[in-house]
XYZ file of C-alpha atoms in Angstrom:
333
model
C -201.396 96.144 68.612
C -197.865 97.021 67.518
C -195.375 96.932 70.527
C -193.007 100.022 70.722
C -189.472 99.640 70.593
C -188.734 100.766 74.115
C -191.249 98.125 75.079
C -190.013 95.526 73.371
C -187.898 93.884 76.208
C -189.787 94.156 78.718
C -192.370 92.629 77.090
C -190.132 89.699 75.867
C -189.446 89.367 79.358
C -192.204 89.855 80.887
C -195.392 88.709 78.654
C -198.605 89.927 79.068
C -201.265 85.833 78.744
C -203.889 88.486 77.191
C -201.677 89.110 73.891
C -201.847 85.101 72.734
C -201.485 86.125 69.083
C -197.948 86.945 69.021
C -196.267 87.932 65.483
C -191.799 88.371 65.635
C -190.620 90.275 62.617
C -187.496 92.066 61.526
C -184.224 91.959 59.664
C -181.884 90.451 62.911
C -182.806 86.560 62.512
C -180.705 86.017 65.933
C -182.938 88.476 67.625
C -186.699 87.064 66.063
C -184.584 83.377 67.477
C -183.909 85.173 70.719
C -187.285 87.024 71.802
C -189.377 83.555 70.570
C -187.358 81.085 72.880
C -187.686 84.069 75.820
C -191.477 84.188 75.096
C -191.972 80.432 74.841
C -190.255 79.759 77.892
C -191.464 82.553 79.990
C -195.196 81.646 78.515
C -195.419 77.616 78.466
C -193.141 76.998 82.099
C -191.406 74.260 82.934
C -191.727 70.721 81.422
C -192.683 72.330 78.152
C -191.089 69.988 75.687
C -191.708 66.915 77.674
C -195.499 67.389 77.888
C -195.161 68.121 74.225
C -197.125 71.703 74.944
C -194.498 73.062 72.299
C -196.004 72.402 68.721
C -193.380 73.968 65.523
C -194.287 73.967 62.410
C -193.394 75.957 58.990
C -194.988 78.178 57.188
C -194.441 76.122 54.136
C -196.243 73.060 55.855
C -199.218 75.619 57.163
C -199.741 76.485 52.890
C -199.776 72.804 51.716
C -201.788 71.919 54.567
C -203.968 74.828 57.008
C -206.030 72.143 58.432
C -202.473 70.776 60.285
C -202.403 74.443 62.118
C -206.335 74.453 62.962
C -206.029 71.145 64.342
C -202.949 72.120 66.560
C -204.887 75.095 67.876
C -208.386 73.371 68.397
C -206.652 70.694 70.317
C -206.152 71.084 74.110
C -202.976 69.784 75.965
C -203.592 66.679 77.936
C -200.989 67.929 80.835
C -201.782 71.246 82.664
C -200.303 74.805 81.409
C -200.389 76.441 77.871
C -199.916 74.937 74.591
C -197.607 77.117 71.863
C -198.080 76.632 68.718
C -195.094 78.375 66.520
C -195.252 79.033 62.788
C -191.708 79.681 61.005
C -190.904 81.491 58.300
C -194.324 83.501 58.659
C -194.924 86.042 54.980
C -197.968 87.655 53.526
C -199.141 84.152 52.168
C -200.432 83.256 55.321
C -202.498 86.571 56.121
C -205.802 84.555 55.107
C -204.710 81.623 57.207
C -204.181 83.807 60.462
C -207.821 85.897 59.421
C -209.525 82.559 59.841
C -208.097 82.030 62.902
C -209.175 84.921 64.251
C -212.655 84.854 62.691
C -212.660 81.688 65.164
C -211.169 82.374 67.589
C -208.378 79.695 68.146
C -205.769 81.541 69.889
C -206.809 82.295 74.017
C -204.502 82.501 77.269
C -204.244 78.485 77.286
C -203.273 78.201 73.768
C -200.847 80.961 71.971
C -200.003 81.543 68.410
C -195.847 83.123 67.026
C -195.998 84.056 64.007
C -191.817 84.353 63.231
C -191.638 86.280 60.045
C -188.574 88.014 58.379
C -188.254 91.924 57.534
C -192.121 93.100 56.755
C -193.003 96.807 55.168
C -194.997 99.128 56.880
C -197.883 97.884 54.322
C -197.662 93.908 55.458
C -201.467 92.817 55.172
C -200.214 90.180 57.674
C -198.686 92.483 60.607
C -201.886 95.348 59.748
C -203.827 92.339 60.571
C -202.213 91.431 63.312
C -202.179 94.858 64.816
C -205.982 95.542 64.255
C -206.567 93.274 67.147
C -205.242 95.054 70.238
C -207.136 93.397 72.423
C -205.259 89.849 72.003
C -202.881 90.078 69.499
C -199.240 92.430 69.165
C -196.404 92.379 66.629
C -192.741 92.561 68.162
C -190.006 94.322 66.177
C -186.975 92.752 66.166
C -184.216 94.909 64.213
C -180.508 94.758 64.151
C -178.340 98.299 65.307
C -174.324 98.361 65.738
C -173.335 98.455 69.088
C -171.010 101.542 69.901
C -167.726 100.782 71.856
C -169.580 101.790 74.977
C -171.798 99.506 75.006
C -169.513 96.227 74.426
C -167.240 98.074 76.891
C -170.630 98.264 79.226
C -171.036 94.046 77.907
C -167.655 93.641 79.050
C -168.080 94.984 82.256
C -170.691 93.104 83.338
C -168.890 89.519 82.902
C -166.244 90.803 85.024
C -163.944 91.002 82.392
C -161.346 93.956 81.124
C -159.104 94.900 78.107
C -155.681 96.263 77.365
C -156.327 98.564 74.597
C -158.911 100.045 71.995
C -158.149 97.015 69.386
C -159.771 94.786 71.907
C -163.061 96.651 71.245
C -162.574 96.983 67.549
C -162.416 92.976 67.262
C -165.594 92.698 69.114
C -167.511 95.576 67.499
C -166.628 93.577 63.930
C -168.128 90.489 65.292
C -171.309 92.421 66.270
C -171.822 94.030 62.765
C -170.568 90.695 60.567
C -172.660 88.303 62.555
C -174.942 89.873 65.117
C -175.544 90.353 68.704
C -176.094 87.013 69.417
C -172.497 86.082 67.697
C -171.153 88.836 69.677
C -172.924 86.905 73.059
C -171.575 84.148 72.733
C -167.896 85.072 71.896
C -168.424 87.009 75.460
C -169.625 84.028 77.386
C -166.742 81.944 75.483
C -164.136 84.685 77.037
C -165.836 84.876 80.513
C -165.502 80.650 80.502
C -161.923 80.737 79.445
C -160.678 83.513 81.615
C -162.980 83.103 84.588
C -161.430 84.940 87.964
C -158.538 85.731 85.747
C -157.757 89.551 86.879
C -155.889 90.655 84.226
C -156.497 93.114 81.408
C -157.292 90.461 77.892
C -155.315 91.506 75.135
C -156.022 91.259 71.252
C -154.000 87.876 71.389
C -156.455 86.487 74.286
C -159.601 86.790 72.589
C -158.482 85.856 69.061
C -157.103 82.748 70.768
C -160.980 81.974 72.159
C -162.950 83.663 69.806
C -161.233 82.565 66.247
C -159.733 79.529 67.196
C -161.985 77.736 69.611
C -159.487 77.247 72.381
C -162.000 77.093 75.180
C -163.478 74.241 73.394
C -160.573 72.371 73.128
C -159.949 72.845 77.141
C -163.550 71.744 78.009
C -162.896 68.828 76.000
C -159.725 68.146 77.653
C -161.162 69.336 81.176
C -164.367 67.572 80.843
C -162.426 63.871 80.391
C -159.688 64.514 82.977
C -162.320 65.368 85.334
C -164.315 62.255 84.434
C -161.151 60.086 84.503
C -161.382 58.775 81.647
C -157.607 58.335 80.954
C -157.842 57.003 77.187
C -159.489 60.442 75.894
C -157.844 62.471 78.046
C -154.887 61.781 76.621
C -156.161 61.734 72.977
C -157.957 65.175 73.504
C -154.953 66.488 74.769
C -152.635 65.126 71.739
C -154.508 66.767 69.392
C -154.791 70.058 71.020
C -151.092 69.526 71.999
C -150.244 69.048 68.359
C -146.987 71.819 67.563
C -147.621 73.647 70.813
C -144.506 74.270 73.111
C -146.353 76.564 76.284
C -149.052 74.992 77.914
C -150.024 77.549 80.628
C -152.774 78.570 79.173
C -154.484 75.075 79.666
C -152.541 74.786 82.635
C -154.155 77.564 84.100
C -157.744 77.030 83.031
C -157.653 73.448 84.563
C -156.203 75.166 87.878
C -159.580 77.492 87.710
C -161.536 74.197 87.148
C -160.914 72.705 89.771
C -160.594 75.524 92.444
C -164.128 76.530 90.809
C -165.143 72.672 91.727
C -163.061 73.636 95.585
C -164.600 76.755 95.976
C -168.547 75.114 95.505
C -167.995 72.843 97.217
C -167.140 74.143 100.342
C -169.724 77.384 99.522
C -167.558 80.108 98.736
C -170.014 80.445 95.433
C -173.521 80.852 95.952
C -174.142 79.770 92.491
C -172.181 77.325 89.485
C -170.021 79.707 87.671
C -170.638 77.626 84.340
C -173.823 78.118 81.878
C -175.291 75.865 79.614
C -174.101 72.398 78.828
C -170.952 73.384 80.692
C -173.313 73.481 84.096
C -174.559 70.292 83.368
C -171.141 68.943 83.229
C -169.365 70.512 86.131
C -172.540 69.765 88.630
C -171.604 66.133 87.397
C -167.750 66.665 88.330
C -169.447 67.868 91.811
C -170.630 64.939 92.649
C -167.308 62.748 91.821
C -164.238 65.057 93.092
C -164.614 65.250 97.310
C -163.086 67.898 98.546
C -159.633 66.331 99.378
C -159.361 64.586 96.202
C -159.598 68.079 94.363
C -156.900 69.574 96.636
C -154.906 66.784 96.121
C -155.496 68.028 91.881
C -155.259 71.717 92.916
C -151.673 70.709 94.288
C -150.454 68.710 91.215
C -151.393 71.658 88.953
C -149.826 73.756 91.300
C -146.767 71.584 91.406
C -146.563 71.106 87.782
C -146.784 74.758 86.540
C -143.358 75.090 88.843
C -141.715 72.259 87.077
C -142.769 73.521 83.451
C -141.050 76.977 84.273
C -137.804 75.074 85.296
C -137.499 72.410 82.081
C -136.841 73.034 78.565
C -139.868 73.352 76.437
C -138.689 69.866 74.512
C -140.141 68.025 78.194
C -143.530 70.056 78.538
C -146.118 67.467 76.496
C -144.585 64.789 78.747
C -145.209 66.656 82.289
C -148.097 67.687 80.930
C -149.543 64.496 79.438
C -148.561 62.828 83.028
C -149.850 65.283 85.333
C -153.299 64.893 83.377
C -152.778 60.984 83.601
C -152.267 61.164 87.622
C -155.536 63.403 87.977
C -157.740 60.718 86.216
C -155.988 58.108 88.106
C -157.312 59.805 91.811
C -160.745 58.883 90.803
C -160.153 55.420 89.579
């Protein structure tokens, strides 16, 4: 069966057991990445990779070897819930390879075959195959498109965050079409981290400064030590970001968010951690060391310190800076 295109997401998201012979091909590699981890997690659950129910292996290893695949399939899981069995780098070679499987019938609701495979004609053997079994197996299509402005202005909106000016778009439209919609993702979720409850409009400057150069990486790193306080690479992170830099209130005001974030969860303002990824991990770990005083106590420094910066030449910054971050590690030790 060969899934249309206005299907294709909500069957990503939504998989049907019945289709366990699943093959993900198309010329946008971040997409085929994108739909397979979405289908593996939504088919094999929780606990997946612990229970080792995940099984990867490449198409180049399936050639050499077929009996490495047919063993994978034939063999149940020990623990409870499906097994997935994924094949990378799926071409044409392995059309008689998938046949046999077929002929056999190895692939069921407790034990799924992807098939990820790059752009494939119309004429494939290996996706005609595939689609001559509607009853259990389906081909997704996963192609690239440019965005319009619209719809990164629509992307925009739905992090919560604005622009000044048409240039903002322009920058973000060349990151879709130069290195995908997954690039273009995770430049957004590196802007939403970095300006997070910030209400102003982001100029060209802003996102260049996250996008380009990595600058919310730098804070985390910073960030994720102070908060930890671990004084030594605090204060070694912070030196190297700190390296020919005279302002500081950038980092100045995305530790203030930090910690008002931690504030605000703690006392249930948020009904869920603003953070995503290993950044969640981390900050429900800061949770559990900064009590509620302590982090108004931080909150106050910040606070206090962002005064002072505005009042001294820019020759004393690095050393309020560098101290302030040195007292907030200190409240935890």
């Amino acid at each position: 069966m060969r899934l249309k295109n206005n299907q294709t997401e909500n069957f990503v998201n939504n998989p049907n057991s019945q289709f366990n012979l699943i093959l993900i091909h198309g010329n946008a590699p971040d997409k085929i990445v994108q739909y397979s981890n979405t289908l593996i997690s939504k088919l094999g659950g929780k606990n997946l990779n612990e229970e080792m129910r995940l099984i990867k292996l490449s198409e180049r290893q399936v050639l050499n070897d077929s009996e490495i695949l047919f063993k994978e399939l034939k063999t149940k899981s020990f623990f409870s819930g499906p097994k997935l069995v994924l094949v990378e780098a799926t071409s044409d070679k392995s059309k008689n390879i998938v046949e046999e499987i077929i002929k056999l019938k190895l692939t069921n609701p407790e034990t799924f075959l992807l098939l990820l495979g790059e752009n494939m004609s119309s004429n494939s053997p290996l996706k005609k195959l595939i689609e001559g079994q509607p009853d259990f197996a389906i081909t997704v299509g996963a192609y690239q498109r440019d965005l319009n402005t619209l719809e990164i202005k629509d992307m925009l909106n739905n992090r919560g965050l604005k622009v000044i000016d048409h240039s903002c778009l322009t920058i973000l439209k060349e990151i879709s079409e130069t290195s995908g919609i997954m690039n273009l993702n995770q430049a957004l979720d590196k802007l939403q981290l970095a300006f997070l409850e910030d209400e102003r409009s982001l100029s060209k400057e802003d996102i260049e400064s996250v996008v380009l150069e990595e600058t919310v990486q730098n804070y985390f790193l910073i960030v994720e030590n102070v908060a930890n306080g671990q004084i030594t690479d605090t204060i070694k992170e912070f030196r190297k970001y700190a390296a020919g830099r005279q302002n500081f209130s950038s980092l100045i005001s995305f530790l203030l968010r930090y910690f008002k974030n931690i504030q605000a969860t703690k006392v249930k303002t948020y009904t869920r951690i603003p953070y995503f990824g290993k950044a969640k991990e981390k900050f429900e770990s800061h949770l559990k060391i900064w009590s509620v005083e302590k982090t108004d106590k931080v909150i106050n420094l910040i606070f206090d310190t962002n005064i002072q910066l505005r009042e001294k030449s820019y020759i004393q910054h690095k050393i309020k800076v560098e101290r302030m971050l040195m007292n907030i590690c200190s409240f935890i030790n």
